[in-house]
Amino acid sequence: MDDIVDRTLDAVGPRLKRLRLQRDVTLAGLAAQTGISASTLSRLESGLRRPTLEQLLPLARAYGVTLDELVDAPPTGDPRVNLRPIACADGSVVLPLTRRPGGIQAYKFVLPAGRDDAAPELRTHEGYDWAYVLNGTLRLVLGEHDLRLTPGEAAEFDTRIPHWFGATSAGPVEFLSLIGKQGERAHVRAAPASVTGGAARAGAGGAAVAGAVRAVTGGAARAVES
């Protein structure tokens, strides 16, 4: 299995470069689209650095391809379903749940246990994210806010806000993520409940995140950070 992962990841670099050249995009232009520095993009294309999920997702969006097309992951599991789990060098696994490029993309993430004091690598890119925790505790750093989300809780935010996902030392975390273009948002339909703190929606450039991070428990939506 490790050999398959190694071969898959080793082939990503040349594929990234080929896609960029086919689309006549410069490293600087791609950096502006994805929020990944030009130097990092160059190292990814040359194979000097292996990509993480946080890098593959905006690259797939920028090139208009699905994530499994980008990495050409080998099919596994039931062939009638044809889902392709993608393993990364950092131990994380992503399962693309949508088969077409463009529009809102759905993924299931499994992140390995991490350190509670781990320094997050915040990044930004165009788009909107809605994440729902299935198992474990998800650490979400969103701007100046360091949040913990447990099963049944969800977060929605503008991805132009610096952000990072990770697990805690308590164990791995599984969560679903819907990622769309700017202005495309997931809508949670739930009965109203009391909201702690303000209810400002998250925007770009360090705006408040009180109304953007919500828990969905027992049919009610509530803010979990103000």
mmCIF file of C-alpha atoms in Angstrom, residues 35-218:
data_model
loop_
_atom_site.group_PDB
_atom_site.id
_atom_site.type_symbol
_atom_site.label_atom_id
_atom_site.label_comp_id
_atom_site.label_asym_id
_atom_site.label_seq_id
_atom_site.Cartn_x
_atom_site.Cartn_y
_atom_site.Cartn_z
ATOM 1 C CA GLY A 35 -3.041 31.085 -2.155
ATOM 2 C CA ILE A 36 -0.020 28.769 -2.482
ATOM 3 C CA SER A 37 3.305 30.558 -2.914
ATOM 4 C CA ALA A 38 5.043 30.387 -6.300
ATOM 5 C CA SER A 39 8.119 28.812 -4.692
ATOM 6 C CA THR A 40 5.994 26.049 -3.131
ATOM 7 C CA LEU A 41 4.232 25.436 -6.447
ATOM 8 C CA SER A 42 7.606 25.118 -8.171
ATOM 9 C CA ARG A 43 8.786 22.579 -5.578
ATOM 10 C CA LEU A 44 5.559 20.590 -5.969
ATOM 11 C CA GLU A 45 5.935 20.462 -9.749
ATOM 12 C CA SER A 46 9.580 19.403 -9.559
ATOM 13 C CA GLY A 47 8.849 16.665 -7.010
ATOM 14 C CA LEU A 48 10.983 18.285 -4.313
ATOM 15 C CA ARG A 49 7.898 18.528 -2.117
ATOM 16 C CA ARG A 50 4.898 16.241 -1.822
ATOM 17 C CA PRO A 51 1.460 17.860 -1.834
ATOM 18 C CA THR A 52 -0.886 17.971 1.135
ATOM 19 C CA LEU A 53 -4.668 17.965 0.979
ATOM 20 C CA GLU A 54 -4.709 21.690 1.750
ATOM 21 C CA GLN A 55 -2.681 22.221 -1.424
ATOM 22 C CA LEU A 56 -4.408 19.701 -3.699
ATOM 23 C CA LEU A 57 -7.927 21.067 -3.180
ATOM 24 C CA PRO A 58 -7.338 24.627 -4.460
ATOM 25 C CA LEU A 59 -5.171 23.258 -7.280
ATOM 26 C CA ALA A 60 -7.995 20.977 -8.434
ATOM 27 C CA ARG A 61 -10.402 23.921 -8.366
ATOM 28 C CA ALA A 62 -7.981 26.167 -10.250
ATOM 29 C CA TYR A 63 -7.544 23.578 -13.015
ATOM 30 C CA GLY A 64 -11.226 22.614 -13.145
ATOM 31 C CA VAL A 65 -10.633 18.915 -12.477
ATOM 32 C CA THR A 66 -11.761 16.541 -9.759
ATOM 33 C CA LEU A 67 -9.328 15.645 -7.008
ATOM 34 C CA ASP A 68 -8.970 12.011 -8.063
ATOM 35 C CA GLU A 69 -8.298 13.139 -11.645
ATOM 36 C CA LEU A 70 -5.578 15.449 -10.366
ATOM 37 C CA VAL A 71 -3.720 12.688 -8.520
ATOM 38 C CA ASP A 72 -4.881 9.755 -10.700
ATOM 39 C CA ALA A 73 -5.512 7.700 -7.574
ATOM 40 C CA PRO A 74 -5.993 3.945 -8.069
ATOM 41 C CA PRO A 75 -9.599 2.783 -7.573
ATOM 42 C CA THR A 76 -10.295 0.879 -4.368
ATOM 43 C CA GLY A 77 -13.306 -0.678 -2.662
ATOM 44 C CA ASP A 78 -16.572 -1.596 -4.373
ATOM 45 C CA PRO A 79 -16.209 -0.917 -8.137
ATOM 46 C CA ARG A 80 -19.938 -0.143 -8.362
ATOM 47 C CA VAL A 81 -19.331 2.913 -6.198
ATOM 48 C CA ASN A 82 -15.968 3.785 -7.784
ATOM 49 C CA LEU A 83 -14.765 6.057 -4.987
ATOM 50 C CA ARG A 84 -11.023 6.649 -4.808
ATOM 51 C CA PRO A 85 -9.530 7.408 -1.386
ATOM 52 C CA ILE A 86 -6.448 9.595 -1.693
ATOM 53 C CA ALA A 87 -3.691 9.243 0.916
ATOM 54 C CA CYS A 88 -1.170 12.025 1.484
ATOM 55 C CA ALA A 89 2.317 11.978 2.921
ATOM 56 C CA ASP A 90 1.154 13.653 6.156
ATOM 57 C CA GLY A 91 -1.096 10.675 6.964
ATOM 58 C CA SER A 92 -4.360 12.354 5.996
ATOM 59 C CA VAL A 93 -6.874 10.708 3.670
ATOM 60 C CA VAL A 94 -9.546 12.352 1.522
ATOM 61 C CA LEU A 95 -12.425 10.651 -0.247
ATOM 62 C CA PRO A 96 -13.943 12.736 -3.083
ATOM 63 C CA LEU A 97 -17.722 12.277 -3.068
ATOM 64 C CA THR A 98 -18.456 14.174 -6.284
ATOM 65 C CA ARG A 99 -17.465 13.057 -9.754
ATOM 66 C CA ARG A 100 -17.721 16.234 -11.802
ATOM 67 C CA PRO A 101 -15.477 19.317 -11.858
ATOM 68 C CA GLY A 102 -16.924 22.728 -11.148
ATOM 69 C CA GLY A 103 -19.735 23.662 -8.798
ATOM 70 C CA ILE A 104 -19.834 22.579 -5.174
ATOM 71 C CA GLN A 105 -17.460 19.701 -4.381
ATOM 72 C CA ALA A 106 -18.037 17.232 -1.525
ATOM 73 C CA TYR A 107 -15.286 15.388 0.353
ATOM 74 C CA LYS A 108 -14.815 13.173 3.378
ATOM 75 C CA PHE A 109 -11.597 13.845 5.302
ATOM 76 C CA VAL A 110 -9.782 11.645 7.814
ATOM 77 C CA LEU A 111 -6.968 13.444 9.643
ATOM 78 C CA PRO A 112 -4.546 11.620 11.967
ATOM 79 C CA ALA A 113 -4.168 12.588 15.615
ATOM 80 C CA GLY A 114 -2.066 15.700 16.036
ATOM 81 C CA ARG A 115 -0.453 17.793 18.731
ATOM 82 C CA ASP A 116 -2.602 20.286 20.610
ATOM 83 C CA ASP A 117 0.211 22.841 20.391
ATOM 84 C CA ALA A 118 0.875 22.268 16.675
ATOM 85 C CA ALA A 119 1.539 25.513 14.828
ATOM 86 C CA PRO A 120 -1.061 25.802 12.041
ATOM 87 C CA GLU A 121 -0.077 26.794 8.513
ATOM 88 C CA LEU A 122 -2.839 29.270 7.738
ATOM 89 C CA ARG A 123 -3.784 29.718 4.107
ATOM 90 C CA THR A 124 -6.396 31.503 2.017
ATOM 91 C CA HIS A 125 -8.056 30.911 -1.346
ATOM 92 C CA GLU A 126 -11.206 31.863 -3.205
ATOM 93 C CA GLY A 127 -14.288 29.949 -2.159
ATOM 94 C CA TYR A 128 -16.658 28.995 0.642
ATOM 95 C CA ASP A 129 -16.403 25.962 2.932
ATOM 96 C CA TRP A 130 -18.957 24.076 5.014
ATOM 97 C CA ALA A 131 -17.509 21.366 7.289
ATOM 98 C CA TYR A 132 -19.457 18.853 9.412
ATOM 99 C CA VAL A 133 -17.732 16.673 12.020
ATOM 100 C CA LEU A 134 -18.572 12.946 12.012
ATOM 101 C CA ASN A 135 -16.134 11.511 14.578
ATOM 102 C CA GLY A 136 -13.390 12.892 16.792
ATOM 103 C CA THR A 137 -12.535 16.512 17.520
ATOM 104 C CA LEU A 138 -11.730 18.903 14.683
ATOM 105 C CA ARG A 139 -9.410 21.807 15.366
ATOM 106 C CA LEU A 140 -10.285 24.734 13.121
ATOM 107 C CA VAL A 141 -8.101 27.823 13.186
ATOM 108 C CA LEU A 142 -10.046 30.616 11.506
ATOM 109 C CA GLY A 143 -8.360 33.988 11.533
ATOM 110 C CA GLU A 144 -7.605 34.768 15.170
ATOM 111 C CA HIS A 145 -10.015 32.102 16.442
ATOM 112 C CA ASP A 146 -8.821 28.634 17.512
ATOM 113 C CA LEU A 147 -11.921 26.411 17.603
ATOM 114 C CA ARG A 148 -12.742 22.839 18.594
ATOM 115 C CA LEU A 149 -15.678 21.144 16.882
ATOM 116 C CA THR A 150 -17.104 17.812 18.045
ATOM 117 C CA PRO A 151 -19.420 15.311 16.296
ATOM 118 C CA GLY A 152 -22.618 16.974 15.116
ATOM 119 C CA GLU A 153 -21.067 20.428 14.919
ATOM 120 C CA ALA A 154 -20.505 22.314 11.678
ATOM 121 C CA ALA A 155 -18.565 25.350 10.495
ATOM 122 C CA GLU A 156 -19.176 27.512 7.454
ATOM 123 C CA PHE A 157 -16.826 30.280 6.386
ATOM 124 C CA ASP A 158 -15.384 32.332 3.556
ATOM 125 C CA THR A 159 -12.071 30.709 2.616
ATOM 126 C CA ARG A 160 -10.499 34.124 2.020
ATOM 127 C CA ILE A 161 -10.177 34.177 5.816
ATOM 128 C CA PRO A 162 -6.852 32.535 6.805
ATOM 129 C CA HIS A 163 -7.725 29.018 7.983
ATOM 130 C CA TRP A 164 -6.378 25.579 8.873
ATOM 131 C CA PHE A 165 -7.874 22.173 9.753
ATOM 132 C CA GLY A 166 -6.278 19.613 12.065
ATOM 133 C CA ALA A 167 -6.951 16.898 14.635
ATOM 134 C CA THR A 168 -6.160 17.053 18.346
ATOM 135 C CA SER A 169 -4.058 14.718 20.465
ATOM 136 C CA ALA A 170 -7.278 12.928 21.490
ATOM 137 C CA GLY A 171 -7.262 10.979 18.224
ATOM 138 C CA PRO A 172 -8.075 11.162 14.510
ATOM 139 C CA VAL A 173 -11.018 13.153 13.198
ATOM 140 C CA GLU A 174 -13.448 12.459 10.362
ATOM 141 C CA PHE A 175 -15.459 15.245 8.768
ATOM 142 C CA LEU A 176 -17.397 16.093 5.639
ATOM 143 C CA SER A 177 -16.640 19.215 3.631
ATOM 144 C CA LEU A 178 -18.606 21.022 0.935
ATOM 145 C CA ILE A 179 -16.432 23.489 -0.949
ATOM 146 C CA GLY A 180 -17.851 25.938 -3.453
ATOM 147 C CA LYS A 181 -16.880 29.026 -5.350
ATOM 148 C CA GLN A 182 -17.211 32.491 -3.854
ATOM 149 C CA GLY A 183 -20.880 33.142 -3.138
ATOM 150 C CA GLU A 184 -21.883 29.440 -3.208
ATOM 151 C CA ARG A 185 -22.890 28.416 0.298
ATOM 152 C CA ALA A 186 -24.415 25.383 1.935
ATOM 153 C CA HIS A 187 -27.717 26.128 3.641
ATOM 154 C CA VAL A 188 -28.458 24.422 6.958
ATOM 155 C CA ARG A 189 -32.195 24.289 7.620
ATOM 156 C CA ALA A 190 -32.796 24.024 11.341
ATOM 157 C CA ALA A 191 -35.025 25.414 14.050
ATOM 158 C CA PRO A 192 -33.771 28.717 15.509
ATOM 159 C CA ALA A 193 -32.021 28.607 18.862
ATOM 160 C CA SER A 194 -30.313 31.085 21.146
ATOM 161 C CA VAL A 195 -27.119 32.563 19.764
ATOM 162 C CA THR A 196 -24.215 33.352 22.054
ATOM 163 C CA GLY A 197 -22.408 36.579 21.327
ATOM 164 C CA GLY A 198 -22.841 38.467 18.076
ATOM 165 C CA ALA A 199 -24.172 36.960 14.895
ATOM 166 C CA ALA A 200 -21.899 38.635 12.370
ATOM 167 C CA ARG A 201 -21.163 36.573 9.288
ATOM 168 C CA ALA A 202 -17.578 35.829 8.359
ATOM 169 C CA GLY A 203 -16.222 37.855 5.490
ATOM 170 C CA ALA A 204 -12.806 38.551 4.023
ATOM 171 C CA GLY A 205 -9.901 40.282 5.674
ATOM 172 C CA GLY A 206 -10.286 39.300 9.329
ATOM 173 C CA ALA A 207 -14.035 39.912 9.722
ATOM 174 C CA ALA A 208 -15.953 38.454 12.683
ATOM 175 C CA VAL A 209 -16.712 34.739 12.593
ATOM 176 C CA ALA A 210 -19.466 34.493 15.207
ATOM 177 C CA GLY A 211 -22.278 33.646 12.818
ATOM 178 C CA ALA A 212 -20.110 31.590 10.503
ATOM 179 C CA VAL A 213 -19.216 28.820 12.933
ATOM 180 C CA ARG A 214 -22.263 26.885 14.025
ATOM 181 C CA ALA A 215 -23.170 23.679 15.777
ATOM 182 C CA VAL A 216 -25.971 21.511 14.435
ATOM 183 C CA THR A 217 -27.255 19.491 17.363
ATOM 184 C CA GLY A 218 -30.714 18.131 17.987
#
